[in-house]
Short mmCIF file of N, CA and C in Angstrom, two decimals:
data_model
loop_
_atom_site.label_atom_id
_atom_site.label_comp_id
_atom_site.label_asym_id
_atom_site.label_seq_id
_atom_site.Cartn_x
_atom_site.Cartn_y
_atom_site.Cartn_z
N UNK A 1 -10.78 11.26 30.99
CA UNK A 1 -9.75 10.26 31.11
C UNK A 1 -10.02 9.44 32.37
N UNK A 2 -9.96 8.31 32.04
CA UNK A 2 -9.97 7.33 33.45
C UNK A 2 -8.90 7.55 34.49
N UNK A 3 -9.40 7.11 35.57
CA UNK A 3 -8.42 7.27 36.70
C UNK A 3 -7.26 5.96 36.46
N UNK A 4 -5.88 6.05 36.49
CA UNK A 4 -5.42 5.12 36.41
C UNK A 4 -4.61 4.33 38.06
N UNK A 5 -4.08 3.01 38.70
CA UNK A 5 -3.06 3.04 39.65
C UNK A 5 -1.78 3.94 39.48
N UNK A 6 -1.32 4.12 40.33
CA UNK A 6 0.42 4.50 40.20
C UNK A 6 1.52 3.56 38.95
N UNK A 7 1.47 4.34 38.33
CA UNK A 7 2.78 2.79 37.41
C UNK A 7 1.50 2.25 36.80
N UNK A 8 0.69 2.35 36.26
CA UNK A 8 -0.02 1.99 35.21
C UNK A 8 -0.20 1.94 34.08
N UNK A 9 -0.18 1.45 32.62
CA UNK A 9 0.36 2.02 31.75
C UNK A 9 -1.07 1.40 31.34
N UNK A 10 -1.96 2.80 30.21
CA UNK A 10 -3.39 2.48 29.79
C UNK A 10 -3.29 2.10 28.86
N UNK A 11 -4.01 0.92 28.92
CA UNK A 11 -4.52 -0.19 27.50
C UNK A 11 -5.32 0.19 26.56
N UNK A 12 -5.32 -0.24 25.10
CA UNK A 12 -6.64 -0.08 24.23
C UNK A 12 -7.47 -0.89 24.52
N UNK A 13 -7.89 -1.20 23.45
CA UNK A 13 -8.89 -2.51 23.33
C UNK A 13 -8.61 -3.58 23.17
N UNK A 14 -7.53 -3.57 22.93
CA UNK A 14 -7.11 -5.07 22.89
C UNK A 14 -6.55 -5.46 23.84
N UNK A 15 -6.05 -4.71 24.84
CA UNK A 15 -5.56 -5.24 25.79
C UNK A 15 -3.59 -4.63 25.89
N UNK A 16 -4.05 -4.21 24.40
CA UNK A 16 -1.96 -3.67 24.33
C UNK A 16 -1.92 -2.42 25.13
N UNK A 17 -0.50 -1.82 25.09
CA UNK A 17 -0.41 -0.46 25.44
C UNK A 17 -1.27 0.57 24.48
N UNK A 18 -1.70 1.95 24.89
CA UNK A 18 -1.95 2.23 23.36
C UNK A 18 -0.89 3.14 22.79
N UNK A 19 0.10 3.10 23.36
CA UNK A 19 1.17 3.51 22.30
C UNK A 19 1.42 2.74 21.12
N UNK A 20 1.31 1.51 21.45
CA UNK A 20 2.04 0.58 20.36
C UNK A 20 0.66 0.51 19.41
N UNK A 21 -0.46 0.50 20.48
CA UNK A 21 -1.97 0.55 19.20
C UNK A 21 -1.68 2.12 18.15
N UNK A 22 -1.61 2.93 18.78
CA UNK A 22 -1.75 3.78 18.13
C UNK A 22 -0.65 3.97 16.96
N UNK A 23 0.50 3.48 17.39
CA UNK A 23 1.96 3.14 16.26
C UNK A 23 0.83 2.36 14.84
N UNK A 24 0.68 1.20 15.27
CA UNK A 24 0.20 0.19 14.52
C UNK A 24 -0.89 0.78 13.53
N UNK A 25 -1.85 1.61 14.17
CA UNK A 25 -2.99 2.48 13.04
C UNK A 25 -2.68 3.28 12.20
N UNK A 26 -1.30 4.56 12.83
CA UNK A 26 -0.64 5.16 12.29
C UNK A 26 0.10 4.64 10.80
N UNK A 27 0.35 3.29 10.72
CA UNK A 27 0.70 2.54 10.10
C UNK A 27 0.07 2.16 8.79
N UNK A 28 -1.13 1.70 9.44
CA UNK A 28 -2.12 1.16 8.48
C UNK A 28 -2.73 2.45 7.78
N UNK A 29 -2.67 3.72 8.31
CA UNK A 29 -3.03 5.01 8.04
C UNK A 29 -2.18 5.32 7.12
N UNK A 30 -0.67 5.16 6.87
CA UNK A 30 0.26 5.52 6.15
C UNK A 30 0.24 4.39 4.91
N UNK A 31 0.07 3.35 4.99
CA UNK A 31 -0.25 1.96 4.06
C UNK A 31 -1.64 2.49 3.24
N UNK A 32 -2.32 3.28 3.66
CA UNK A 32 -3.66 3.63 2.88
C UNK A 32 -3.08 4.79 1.93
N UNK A 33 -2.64 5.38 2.53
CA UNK A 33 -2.14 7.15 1.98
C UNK A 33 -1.48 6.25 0.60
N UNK A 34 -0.12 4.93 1.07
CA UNK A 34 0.50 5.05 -0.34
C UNK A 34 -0.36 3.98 -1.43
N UNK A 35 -1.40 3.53 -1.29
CA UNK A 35 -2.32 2.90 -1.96
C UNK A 35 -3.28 4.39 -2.56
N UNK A 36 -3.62 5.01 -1.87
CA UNK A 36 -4.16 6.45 -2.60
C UNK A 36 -3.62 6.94 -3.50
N UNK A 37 -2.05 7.18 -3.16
CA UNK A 37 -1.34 7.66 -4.50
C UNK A 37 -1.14 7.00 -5.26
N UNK A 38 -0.83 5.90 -5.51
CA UNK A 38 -0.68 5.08 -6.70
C UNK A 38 -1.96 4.95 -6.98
N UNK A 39 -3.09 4.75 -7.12
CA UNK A 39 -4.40 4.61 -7.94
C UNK A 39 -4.48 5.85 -7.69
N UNK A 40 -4.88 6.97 -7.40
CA UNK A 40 -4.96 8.46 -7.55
C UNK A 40 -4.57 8.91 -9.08
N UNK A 41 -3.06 8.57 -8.45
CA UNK A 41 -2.68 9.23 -9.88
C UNK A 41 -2.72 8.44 -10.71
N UNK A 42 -2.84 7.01 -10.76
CA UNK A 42 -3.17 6.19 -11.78
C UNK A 42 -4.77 6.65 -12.50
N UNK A 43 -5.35 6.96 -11.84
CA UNK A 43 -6.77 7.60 -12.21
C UNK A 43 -6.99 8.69 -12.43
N UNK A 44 -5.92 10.01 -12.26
CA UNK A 44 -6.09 11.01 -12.88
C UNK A 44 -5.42 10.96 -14.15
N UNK A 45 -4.74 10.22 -14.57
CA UNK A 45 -3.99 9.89 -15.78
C UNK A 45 -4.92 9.35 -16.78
N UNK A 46 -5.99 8.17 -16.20
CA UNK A 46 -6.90 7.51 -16.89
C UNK A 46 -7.81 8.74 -17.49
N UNK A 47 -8.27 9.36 -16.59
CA UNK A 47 -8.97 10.83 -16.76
C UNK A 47 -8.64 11.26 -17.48
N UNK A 48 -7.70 11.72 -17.81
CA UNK A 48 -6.51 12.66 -18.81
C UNK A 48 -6.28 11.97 -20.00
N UNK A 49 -6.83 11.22 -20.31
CA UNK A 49 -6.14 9.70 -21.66
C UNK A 49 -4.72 10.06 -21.20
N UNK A 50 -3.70 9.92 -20.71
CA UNK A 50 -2.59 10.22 -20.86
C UNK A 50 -2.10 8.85 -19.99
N UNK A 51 -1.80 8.02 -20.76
CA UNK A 51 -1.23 6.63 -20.06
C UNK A 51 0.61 7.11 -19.98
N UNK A 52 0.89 7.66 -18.61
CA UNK A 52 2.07 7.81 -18.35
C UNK A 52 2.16 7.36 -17.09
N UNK A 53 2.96 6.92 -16.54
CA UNK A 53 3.39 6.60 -14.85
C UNK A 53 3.83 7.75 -14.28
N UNK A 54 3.90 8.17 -13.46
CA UNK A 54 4.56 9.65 -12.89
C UNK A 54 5.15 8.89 -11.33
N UNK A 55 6.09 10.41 -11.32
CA UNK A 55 6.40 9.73 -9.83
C UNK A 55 5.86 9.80 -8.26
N UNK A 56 4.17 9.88 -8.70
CA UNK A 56 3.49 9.59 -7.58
C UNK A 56 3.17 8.46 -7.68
N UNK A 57 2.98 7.83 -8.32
CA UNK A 57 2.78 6.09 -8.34
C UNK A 57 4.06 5.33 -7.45
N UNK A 58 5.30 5.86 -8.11
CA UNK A 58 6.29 5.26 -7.75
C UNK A 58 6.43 5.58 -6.20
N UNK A 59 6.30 6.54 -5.69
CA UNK A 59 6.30 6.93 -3.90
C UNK A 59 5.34 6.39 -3.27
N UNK A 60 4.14 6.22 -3.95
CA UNK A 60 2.82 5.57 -3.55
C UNK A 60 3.30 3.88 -3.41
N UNK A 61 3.89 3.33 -4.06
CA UNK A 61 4.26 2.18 -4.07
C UNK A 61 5.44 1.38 -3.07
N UNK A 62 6.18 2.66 -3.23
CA UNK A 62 7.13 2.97 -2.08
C UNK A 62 6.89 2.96 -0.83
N UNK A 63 6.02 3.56 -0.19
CA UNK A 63 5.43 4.00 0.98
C UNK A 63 4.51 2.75 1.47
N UNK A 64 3.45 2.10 0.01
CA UNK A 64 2.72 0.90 0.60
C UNK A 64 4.14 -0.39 0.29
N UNK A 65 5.15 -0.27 0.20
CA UNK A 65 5.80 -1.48 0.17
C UNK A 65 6.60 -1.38 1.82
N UNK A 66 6.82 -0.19 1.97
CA UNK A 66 7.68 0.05 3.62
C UNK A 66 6.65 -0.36 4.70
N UNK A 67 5.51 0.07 4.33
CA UNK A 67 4.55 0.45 5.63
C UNK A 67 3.78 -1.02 5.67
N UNK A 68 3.88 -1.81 4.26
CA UNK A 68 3.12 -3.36 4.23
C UNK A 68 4.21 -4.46 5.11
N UNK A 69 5.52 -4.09 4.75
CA UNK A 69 6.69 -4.79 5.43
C UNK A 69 6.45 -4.53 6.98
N UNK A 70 6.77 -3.30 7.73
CA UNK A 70 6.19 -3.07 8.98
C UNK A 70 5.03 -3.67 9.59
N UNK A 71 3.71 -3.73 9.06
CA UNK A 71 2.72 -4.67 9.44
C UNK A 71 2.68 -5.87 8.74
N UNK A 72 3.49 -6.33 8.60
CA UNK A 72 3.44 -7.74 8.33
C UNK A 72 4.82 -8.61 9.28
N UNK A 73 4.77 -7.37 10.22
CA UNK A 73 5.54 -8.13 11.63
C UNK A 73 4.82 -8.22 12.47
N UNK A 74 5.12 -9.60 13.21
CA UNK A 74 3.90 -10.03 14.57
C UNK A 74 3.73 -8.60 15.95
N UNK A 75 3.71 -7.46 15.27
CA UNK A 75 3.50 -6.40 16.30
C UNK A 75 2.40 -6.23 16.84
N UNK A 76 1.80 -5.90 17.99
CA UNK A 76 2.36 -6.08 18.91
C UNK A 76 2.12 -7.40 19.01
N UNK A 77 2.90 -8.34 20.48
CA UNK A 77 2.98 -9.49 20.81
C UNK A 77 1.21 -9.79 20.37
N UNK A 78 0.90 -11.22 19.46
CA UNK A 78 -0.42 -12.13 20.04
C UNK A 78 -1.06 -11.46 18.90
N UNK A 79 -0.44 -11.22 17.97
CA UNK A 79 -1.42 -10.65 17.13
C UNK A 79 -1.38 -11.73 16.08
N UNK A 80 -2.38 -12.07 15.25
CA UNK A 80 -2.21 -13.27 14.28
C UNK A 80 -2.20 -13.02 12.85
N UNK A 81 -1.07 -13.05 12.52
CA UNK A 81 -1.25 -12.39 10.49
C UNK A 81 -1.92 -13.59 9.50
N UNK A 82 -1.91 -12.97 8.40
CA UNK A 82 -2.57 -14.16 7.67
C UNK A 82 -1.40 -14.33 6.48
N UNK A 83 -0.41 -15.18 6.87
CA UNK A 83 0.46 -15.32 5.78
C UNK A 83 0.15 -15.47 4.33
N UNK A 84 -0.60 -16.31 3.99
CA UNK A 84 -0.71 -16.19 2.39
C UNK A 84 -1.47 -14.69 2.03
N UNK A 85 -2.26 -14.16 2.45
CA UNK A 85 -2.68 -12.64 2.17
C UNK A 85 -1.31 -12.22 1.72
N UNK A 86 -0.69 -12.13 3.24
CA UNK A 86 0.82 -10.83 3.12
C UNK A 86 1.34 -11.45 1.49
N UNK A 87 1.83 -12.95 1.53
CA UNK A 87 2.32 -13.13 0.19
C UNK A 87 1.83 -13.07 -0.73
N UNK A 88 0.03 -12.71 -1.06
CA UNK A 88 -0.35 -12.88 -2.35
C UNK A 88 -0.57 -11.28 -2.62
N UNK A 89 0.06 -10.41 -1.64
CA UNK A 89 -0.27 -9.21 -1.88
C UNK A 89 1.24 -8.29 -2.17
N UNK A 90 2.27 -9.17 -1.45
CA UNK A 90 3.79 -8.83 -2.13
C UNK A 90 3.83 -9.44 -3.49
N UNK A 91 3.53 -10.28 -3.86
CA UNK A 91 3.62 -10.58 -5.65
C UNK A 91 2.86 -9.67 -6.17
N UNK A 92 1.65 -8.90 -6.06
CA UNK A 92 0.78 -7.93 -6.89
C UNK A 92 1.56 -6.45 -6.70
N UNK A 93 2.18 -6.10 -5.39
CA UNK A 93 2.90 -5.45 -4.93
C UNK A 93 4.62 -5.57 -5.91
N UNK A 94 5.14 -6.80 -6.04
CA UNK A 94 6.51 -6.50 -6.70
C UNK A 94 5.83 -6.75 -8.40
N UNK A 95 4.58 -7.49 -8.91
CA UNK A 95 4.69 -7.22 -10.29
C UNK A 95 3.88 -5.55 -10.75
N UNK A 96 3.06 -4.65 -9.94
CA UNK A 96 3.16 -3.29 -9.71
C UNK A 96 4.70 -2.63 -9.91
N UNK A 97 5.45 -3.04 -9.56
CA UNK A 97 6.99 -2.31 -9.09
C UNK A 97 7.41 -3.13 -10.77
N UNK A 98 7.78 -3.58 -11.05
CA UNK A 98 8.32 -4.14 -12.29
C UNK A 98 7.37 -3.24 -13.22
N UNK A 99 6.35 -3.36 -13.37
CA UNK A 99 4.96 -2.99 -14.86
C UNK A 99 5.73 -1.39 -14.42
N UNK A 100 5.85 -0.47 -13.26
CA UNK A 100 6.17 0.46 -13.26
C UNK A 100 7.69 1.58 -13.69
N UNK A 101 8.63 0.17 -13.33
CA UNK A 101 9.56 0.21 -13.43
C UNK A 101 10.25 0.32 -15.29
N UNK A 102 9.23 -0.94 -15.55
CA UNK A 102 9.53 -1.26 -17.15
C UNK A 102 8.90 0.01 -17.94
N UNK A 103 7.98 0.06 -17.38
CA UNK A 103 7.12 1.38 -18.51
C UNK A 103 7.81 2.46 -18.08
N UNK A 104 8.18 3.29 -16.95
CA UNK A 104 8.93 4.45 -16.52
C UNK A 104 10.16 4.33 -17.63
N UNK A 105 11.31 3.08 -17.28
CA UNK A 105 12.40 3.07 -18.43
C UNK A 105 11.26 3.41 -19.63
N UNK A 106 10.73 2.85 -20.48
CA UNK A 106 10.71 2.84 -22.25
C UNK A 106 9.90 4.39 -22.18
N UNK A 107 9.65 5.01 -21.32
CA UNK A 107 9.37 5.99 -21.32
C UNK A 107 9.89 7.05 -21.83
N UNK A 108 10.65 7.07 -20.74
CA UNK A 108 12.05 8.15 -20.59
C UNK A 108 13.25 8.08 -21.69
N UNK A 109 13.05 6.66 -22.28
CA UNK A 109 13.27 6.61 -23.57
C UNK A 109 13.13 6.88 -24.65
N UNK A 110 11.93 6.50 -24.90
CA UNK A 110 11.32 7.03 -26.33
C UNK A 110 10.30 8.37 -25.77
N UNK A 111 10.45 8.53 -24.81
CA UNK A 111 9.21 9.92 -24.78
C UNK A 111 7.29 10.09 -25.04
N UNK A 112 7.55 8.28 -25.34
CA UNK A 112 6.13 8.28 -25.89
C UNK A 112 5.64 7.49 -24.45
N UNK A 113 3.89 7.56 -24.31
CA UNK A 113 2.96 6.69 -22.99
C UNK A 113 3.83 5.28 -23.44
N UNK A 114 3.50 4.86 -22.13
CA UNK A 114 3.27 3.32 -21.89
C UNK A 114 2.21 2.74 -22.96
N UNK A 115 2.24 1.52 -23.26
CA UNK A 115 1.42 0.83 -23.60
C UNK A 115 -0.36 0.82 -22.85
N UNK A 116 -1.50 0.69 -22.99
CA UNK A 116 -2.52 1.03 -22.68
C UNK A 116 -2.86 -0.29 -22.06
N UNK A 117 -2.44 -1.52 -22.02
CA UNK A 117 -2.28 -2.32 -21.55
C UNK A 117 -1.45 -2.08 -20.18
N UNK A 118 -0.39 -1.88 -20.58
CA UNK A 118 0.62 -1.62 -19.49
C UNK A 118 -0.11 -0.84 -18.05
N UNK A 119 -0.30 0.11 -18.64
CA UNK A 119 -1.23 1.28 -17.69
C UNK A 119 -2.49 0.59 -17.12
N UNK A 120 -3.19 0.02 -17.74
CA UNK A 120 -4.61 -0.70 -16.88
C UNK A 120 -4.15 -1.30 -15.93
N UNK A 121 -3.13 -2.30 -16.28
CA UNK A 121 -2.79 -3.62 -15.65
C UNK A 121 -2.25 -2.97 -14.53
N UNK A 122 -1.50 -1.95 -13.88
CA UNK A 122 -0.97 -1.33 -12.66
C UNK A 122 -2.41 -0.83 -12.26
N UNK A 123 -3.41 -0.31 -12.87
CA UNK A 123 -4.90 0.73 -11.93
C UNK A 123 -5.47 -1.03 -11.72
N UNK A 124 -5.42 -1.85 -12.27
CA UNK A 124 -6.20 -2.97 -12.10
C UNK A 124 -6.00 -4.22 -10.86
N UNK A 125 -4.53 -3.98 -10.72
CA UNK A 125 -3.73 -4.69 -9.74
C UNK A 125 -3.80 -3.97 -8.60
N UNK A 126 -3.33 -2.06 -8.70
CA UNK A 126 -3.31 -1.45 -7.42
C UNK A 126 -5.09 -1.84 -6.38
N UNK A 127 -5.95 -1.98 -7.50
CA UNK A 127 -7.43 -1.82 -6.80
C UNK A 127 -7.38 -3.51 -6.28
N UNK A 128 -6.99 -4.76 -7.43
CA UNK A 128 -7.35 -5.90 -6.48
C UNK A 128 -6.67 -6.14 -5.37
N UNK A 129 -5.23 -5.37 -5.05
CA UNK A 129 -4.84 -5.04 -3.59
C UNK A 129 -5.33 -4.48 -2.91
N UNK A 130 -5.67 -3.57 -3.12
CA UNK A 130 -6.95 -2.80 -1.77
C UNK A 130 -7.95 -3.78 -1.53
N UNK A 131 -8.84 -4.72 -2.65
CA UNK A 131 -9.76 -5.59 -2.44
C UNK A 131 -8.83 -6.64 -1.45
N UNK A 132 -8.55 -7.27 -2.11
CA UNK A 132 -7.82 -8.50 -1.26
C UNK A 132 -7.33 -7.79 0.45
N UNK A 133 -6.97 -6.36 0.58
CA UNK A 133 -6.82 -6.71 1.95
C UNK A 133 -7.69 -5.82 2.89
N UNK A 134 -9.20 -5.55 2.03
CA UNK A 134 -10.43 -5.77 2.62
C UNK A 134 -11.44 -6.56 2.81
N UNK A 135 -11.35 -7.30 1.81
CA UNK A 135 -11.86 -8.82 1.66
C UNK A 135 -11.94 -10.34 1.76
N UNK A 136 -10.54 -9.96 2.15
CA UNK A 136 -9.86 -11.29 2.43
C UNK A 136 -9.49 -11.66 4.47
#
């Protein structure tokens, strides 16, 4: 550990505290986890032929919709977001939440899978969100 002054408070790399760095990774660490579960289990399902939604998708979606809201605040001070990303990734993000929402109801309804359509289109969307906010 470096030597610090009296009343010093140690920086990362960027120049922030690293409390607030380390908040912020923690973050993006928890934003990965709920992108894992929703394609996880979207892909062990694919595995399984069994086109059903379960409710790891839905927590997975949950978790990347809390933890995407949190970093998509100017934290810490001087940091620069890329607004149309955040918004083109909350529309793939709320039509995920609807495709999940709609197929969970007719589910629990009739007892029978989702449509096979239905089911791609959530593994197909969850992955061009991970692309888009590695690629973009």
């Amino acid at each position: 550990m470096r030597d610090l002054p009296a009343g010093a408070v140690p920086t990362g790399w960027a120049g922030e505290p690293v409390s607030l760095e380390l908040l912020r990774n923690v973050v993006v660490f928890a934003h990965l986890v709920g992108f894992a579960m929703t394609f996880g289990a979207w892909v062990a399902g694919a595995a399984a032929h069994r086109f059903r939604f379960t409710a790891p998708m839905n927590y997975g979606l949950l978790l990347s919709f809390l933890t995407g809201t949190a970093l998509a605040a100017p934290w810490p001070a001087g940091i620069d977001l890329n607004y149309p990303k955040i918004g083109v990734k909350l529309m793939i993000l709320v039509t995920i939440g609807a495709l999940l929402g709609i197929g969970s109801a007719r589910q629990r309804r009739t007892g029978e899978p989702v449509a096979p359509a239905m089911f791609v289109a959530v593994g197909v969307l969850s992955l061009l969100a991970a692309g888009i906010a590695t690629i973009w």
